[in-house]
PDB file of C-alpha atoms in Angstrom:
ATOM      1  CA  UNK A 904       0.000   0.000   0.000  1.00  0.00           C
ATOM      2  CA  UNK A 905       1.311   3.462  -0.850  1.00  0.00           C
ATOM      3  CA  UNK A 906       1.458   5.989   1.957  1.00  0.00           C
ATOM      4  CA  UNK A 907      -0.427   9.209   1.358  1.00  0.00           C
ATOM      5  CA  UNK A 908       1.217  12.581   1.570  1.00  0.00           C
ATOM      6  CA  UNK A 909       0.503  14.739   4.572  1.00  0.00           C
ATOM      7  CA  UNK A 910      -1.041  18.145   3.894  1.00  0.00           C
ATOM      8  CA  UNK A 911       1.171  21.152   4.398  1.00  0.00           C
ATOM      9  CA  UNK A 912       0.978  24.905   4.058  1.00  0.00           C
ATOM     10  CA  UNK A 913       2.223  26.026   0.641  1.00  0.00           C
ATOM     11  CA  UNK A 914       4.507  29.037   0.882  1.00  0.00           C
ATOM     12  CA  UNK A 915       6.299  28.892  -2.478  1.00  0.00           C
ATOM     13  CA  UNK A 916       5.934  30.478  -5.882  1.00  0.00           C
ATOM     14  CA  UNK A 917       3.475  29.346  -8.565  1.00  0.00           C
ATOM     15  CA  UNK A 918       0.766  26.761  -8.061  1.00  0.00           C
ATOM     16  CA  UNK A 919       0.400  24.727  -4.870  1.00  0.00           C
ATOM     17  CA  UNK A 920      -0.696  21.737  -6.968  1.00  0.00           C
ATOM     18  CA  UNK A 921       2.426  21.939  -9.140  1.00  0.00           C
ATOM     19  CA  UNK A 922       4.576  22.052  -6.003  1.00  0.00           C
ATOM     20  CA  UNK A 923       2.711  19.085  -4.502  1.00  0.00           C
ATOM     21  CA  UNK A 924       3.140  16.958  -7.641  1.00  0.00           C
ATOM     22  CA  UNK A 925       6.707  17.956  -8.450  1.00  0.00           C
ATOM     23  CA  UNK A 926       9.486  15.418  -7.729  1.00  0.00           C
ATOM     24  CA  UNK A 927      11.169  15.980  -4.404  1.00  0.00           C
ATOM     25  CA  UNK A 928      14.902  16.265  -3.827  1.00  0.00           C
ATOM     26  CA  UNK A 929      15.097  12.638  -2.669  1.00  0.00           C
ATOM     27  CA  UNK A 930      13.744  11.400  -6.010  1.00  0.00           C
ATOM     28  CA  UNK A 931      16.163  13.643  -7.886  1.00  0.00           C
ATOM     29  CA  UNK A 932      19.058  12.173  -5.861  1.00  0.00           C
ATOM     30  CA  UNK A 933      17.949   8.639  -6.696  1.00  0.00           C
ATOM     31  CA  UNK A 934      17.765   9.396 -10.402  1.00  0.00           C
ATOM     32  CA  UNK A 935      21.127  11.157 -10.456  1.00  0.00           C
ATOM     33  CA  UNK A 936      22.811   8.446  -8.368  1.00  0.00           C
ATOM     34  CA  UNK A 937      23.876  10.779  -5.551  1.00  0.00           C
ATOM     35  CA  UNK A 938      22.110   8.780  -2.834  1.00  0.00           C
ATOM     36  CA  UNK A 939      24.309   5.722  -3.146  1.00  0.00           C
ATOM     37  CA  UNK A 940      21.587   3.592  -4.738  1.00  0.00           C
ATOM     38  CA  UNK A 941      23.151   0.186  -5.457  1.00  0.00           C
ATOM     39  CA  UNK A 942      20.278  -0.852  -7.713  1.00  0.00           C
ATOM     40  CA  UNK A 943      20.997   1.661 -10.469  1.00  0.00           C
ATOM     41  CA  UNK A 944      21.882   0.373 -13.933  1.00  0.00           C
ATOM     42  CA  UNK A 945      22.725   1.627 -17.416  1.00  0.00           C
ATOM     43  CA  UNK A 946      21.007   0.280 -20.498  1.00  0.00           C
ATOM     44  CA  UNK A 947      24.266   0.302 -22.486  1.00  0.00           C
ATOM     45  CA  UNK A 948      26.199  -1.730 -19.873  1.00  0.00           C
ATOM     46  CA  UNK A 949      27.771  -4.987 -21.183  1.00  0.00           C
ATOM     47  CA  UNK A 950      25.675  -6.963 -18.668  1.00  0.00           C
ATOM     48  CA  UNK A 951      22.450  -5.048 -19.368  1.00  0.00           C
ATOM     49  CA  UNK A 952      20.518  -8.246 -20.199  1.00  0.00           C
ATOM     50  CA  UNK A 953      21.385  -9.715 -16.797  1.00  0.00           C
ATOM     51  CA  UNK A 954      20.383  -6.431 -15.110  1.00  0.00           C
ATOM     52  CA  UNK A 955      17.062  -6.632 -16.975  1.00  0.00           C
ATOM     53  CA  UNK A 956      16.481 -10.138 -15.581  1.00  0.00           C
ATOM     54  CA  UNK A 957      17.189  -8.858 -12.054  1.00  0.00           C
ATOM     55  CA  UNK A 958      14.681  -6.027 -12.524  1.00  0.00           C
ATOM     56  CA  UNK A 959      12.120  -8.595 -13.747  1.00  0.00           C
ATOM     57  CA  UNK A 960      12.706 -10.732 -10.645  1.00  0.00           C
ATOM     58  CA  UNK A 961      12.181  -7.647  -8.472  1.00  0.00           C
ATOM     59  CA  UNK A 962       8.787  -7.041 -10.082  1.00  0.00           C
ATOM     60  CA  UNK A 963       7.848 -10.731  -9.682  1.00  0.00           C
ATOM     61  CA  UNK A 964       8.752 -10.424  -6.007  1.00  0.00           C
ATOM     62  CA  UNK A 965       6.454  -7.421  -5.602  1.00  0.00           C
ATOM     63  CA  UNK A 966       9.268  -4.882  -5.401  1.00  0.00           C
ATOM     64  CA  UNK A 967       7.709  -2.496  -7.898  1.00  0.00           C
ATOM     65  CA  UNK A 968       6.425   1.038  -8.191  1.00  0.00           C
ATOM     66  CA  UNK A 969       4.066   2.653 -10.678  1.00  0.00           C
ATOM     67  CA  UNK A 970       5.559   5.002 -13.222  1.00  0.00           C
ATOM     68  CA  UNK A 971       3.394   7.362 -15.295  1.00  0.00           C
ATOM     69  CA  UNK A 972       5.335   6.695 -18.485  1.00  0.00           C
ATOM     70  CA  UNK A 973       6.402   3.047 -18.163  1.00  0.00           C
ATOM     71  CA  UNK A 974       3.698   1.547 -15.922  1.00  0.00           C
ATOM     72  CA  UNK A 975       4.973  -0.915 -13.312  1.00  0.00           C
ATOM     73  CA  UNK A 976       8.751  -0.786 -12.880  1.00  0.00           C
ATOM     74  CA  UNK A 977      11.220  -2.336 -10.448  1.00  0.00           C
ATOM     75  CA  UNK A 978      11.675  -0.463  -7.167  1.00  0.00           C
ATOM     76  CA  UNK A 979      15.399   0.245  -7.269  1.00  0.00           C
ATOM     77  CA  UNK A 980      15.385   1.542  -3.689  1.00  0.00           C
ATOM     78  CA  UNK A 981      14.193  -1.845  -2.386  1.00  0.00           C
ATOM     79  CA  UNK A 982      16.747  -3.602  -4.587  1.00  0.00           C
ATOM     80  CA  UNK A 983      19.433  -1.294  -3.229  1.00  0.00           C
ATOM     81  CA  UNK A 984      18.419  -2.035   0.379  1.00  0.00           C
ATOM     82  CA  UNK A 985      18.511  -5.770  -0.406  1.00  0.00           C
ATOM     83  CA  UNK A 986      21.985  -5.525  -1.942  1.00  0.00           C
ATOM     84  CA  UNK A 987      23.225  -3.686   1.176  1.00  0.00           C
ATOM     85  CA  UNK A 988      21.546  -6.117   3.606  1.00  0.00           C
ATOM     86  CA  UNK A 989      22.919  -9.262   5.254  1.00  0.00           C
ATOM     87  CA  UNK A 990      20.542 -11.323   3.080  1.00  0.00           C
ATOM     88  CA  UNK A 991      22.430 -10.413  -0.086  1.00  0.00           C
ATOM     89  CA  UNK A 992      25.087 -12.909  -1.192  1.00  0.00           C
ATOM     90  CA  UNK A 993      27.134 -10.085  -2.778  1.00  0.00           C
ATOM     91  CA  UNK A 994      27.408  -6.675  -1.101  1.00  0.00           C
ATOM     92  CA  UNK A 995      28.266  -4.464  -4.071  1.00  0.00           C
ATOM     93  CA  UNK A 996      26.473  -2.005  -6.325  1.00  0.00           C
ATOM     94  CA  UNK A 997      24.804  -3.702  -9.282  1.00  0.00           C
ATOM     95  CA  UNK A 998      27.030  -1.869 -11.765  1.00  0.00           C
ATOM     96  CA  UNK A 999      30.235  -3.114 -10.069  1.00  0.00           C
ATOM     97  CA  UNK A1000      29.302  -6.814 -10.071  1.00  0.00           C
ATOM     98  CA  UNK A1001      30.789  -9.437 -12.357  1.00  0.00           C
ATOM     99  CA  UNK A1002      28.656 -11.946 -14.245  1.00  0.00           C
ATOM    100  CA  UNK A1003      29.228 -14.620 -11.560  1.00  0.00           C
ATOM    101  CA  UNK A1004      28.218 -12.217  -8.787  1.00  0.00           C
ATOM    102  CA  UNK A1005      25.060 -11.250 -10.682  1.00  0.00           C
ATOM    103  CA  UNK A1006      24.181 -14.949 -10.991  1.00  0.00           C
ATOM    104  CA  UNK A1007      24.357 -15.243  -7.187  1.00  0.00           C
ATOM    105  CA  UNK A1008      21.935 -12.320  -6.859  1.00  0.00           C
ATOM    106  CA  UNK A1009      19.581 -13.964  -9.381  1.00  0.00           C
ATOM    107  CA  UNK A1010      19.596 -17.241  -7.427  1.00  0.00           C
ATOM    108  CA  UNK A1011      18.887 -15.338  -4.186  1.00  0.00           C
ATOM    109  CA  UNK A1012      15.976 -13.393  -5.732  1.00  0.00           C
ATOM    110  CA  UNK A1013      14.526 -16.585  -7.239  1.00  0.00           C
ATOM    111  CA  UNK A1014      14.750 -18.182  -3.796  1.00  0.00           C
ATOM    112  CA  UNK A1015      12.838 -15.280  -2.269  1.00  0.00           C
ATOM    113  CA  UNK A1016      10.144 -15.596  -4.933  1.00  0.00           C
ATOM    114  CA  UNK A1017       9.867 -19.381  -4.455  1.00  0.00           C
ATOM    115  CA  UNK A1018       9.607 -19.103  -0.674  1.00  0.00           C
ATOM    116  CA  UNK A1019       7.029 -16.303  -0.965  1.00  0.00           C
ATOM    117  CA  UNK A1020       4.771 -18.304  -3.283  1.00  0.00           C
ATOM    118  CA  UNK A1021       5.126 -21.505  -1.243  1.00  0.00           C
ATOM    119  CA  UNK A1022       3.991 -19.745   1.942  1.00  0.00           C
ATOM    120  CA  UNK A1023       1.036 -18.095   0.162  1.00  0.00           C
ATOM    121  CA  UNK A1024       0.058 -21.390  -1.437  1.00  0.00           C
ATOM    122  CA  UNK A1025      -0.159 -23.263   1.873  1.00  0.00           C
ATOM    123  CA  UNK A1026      -2.209 -20.609   3.710  1.00  0.00           C
TER     124      UNK A1026
END
C-alpha cells in the first residue's frame, strides 16, 4: 500500500498543486545516483541483459512502483536495500558486479520468490 502525503501549508511560488506533484529532492538524488543507490543500472552496460532479468525478478517479487510513463517498474530503492543487507550474497552495487556475482543475486531473488509463493500457497 502506498502511503499518502501529509497536507502542508504552501509558501512557495506558482501553483500549490504543481509544487505538490513535483518530484522531491530525494527522487532527484535517486535518479542522479547521488544517494548511493546500489540498484541503479545503465542500459548500455555490457551486462544489461542480466540487469534486466534482475529487474524482472524484483517485479515478480512485488518490489515495484508505478511510473506514469512506463507503468509498473522495479523499485530500485528496495533492490538497493537488499543488496546492502545481510541477506544479499554479494554486497556491491549492481554496476560493479561481475557476471558470476550477478548470478548469485539472481539465485537469491529466485529463492525469495519461491519461498514467498510456497507460503502463500499453503495458507
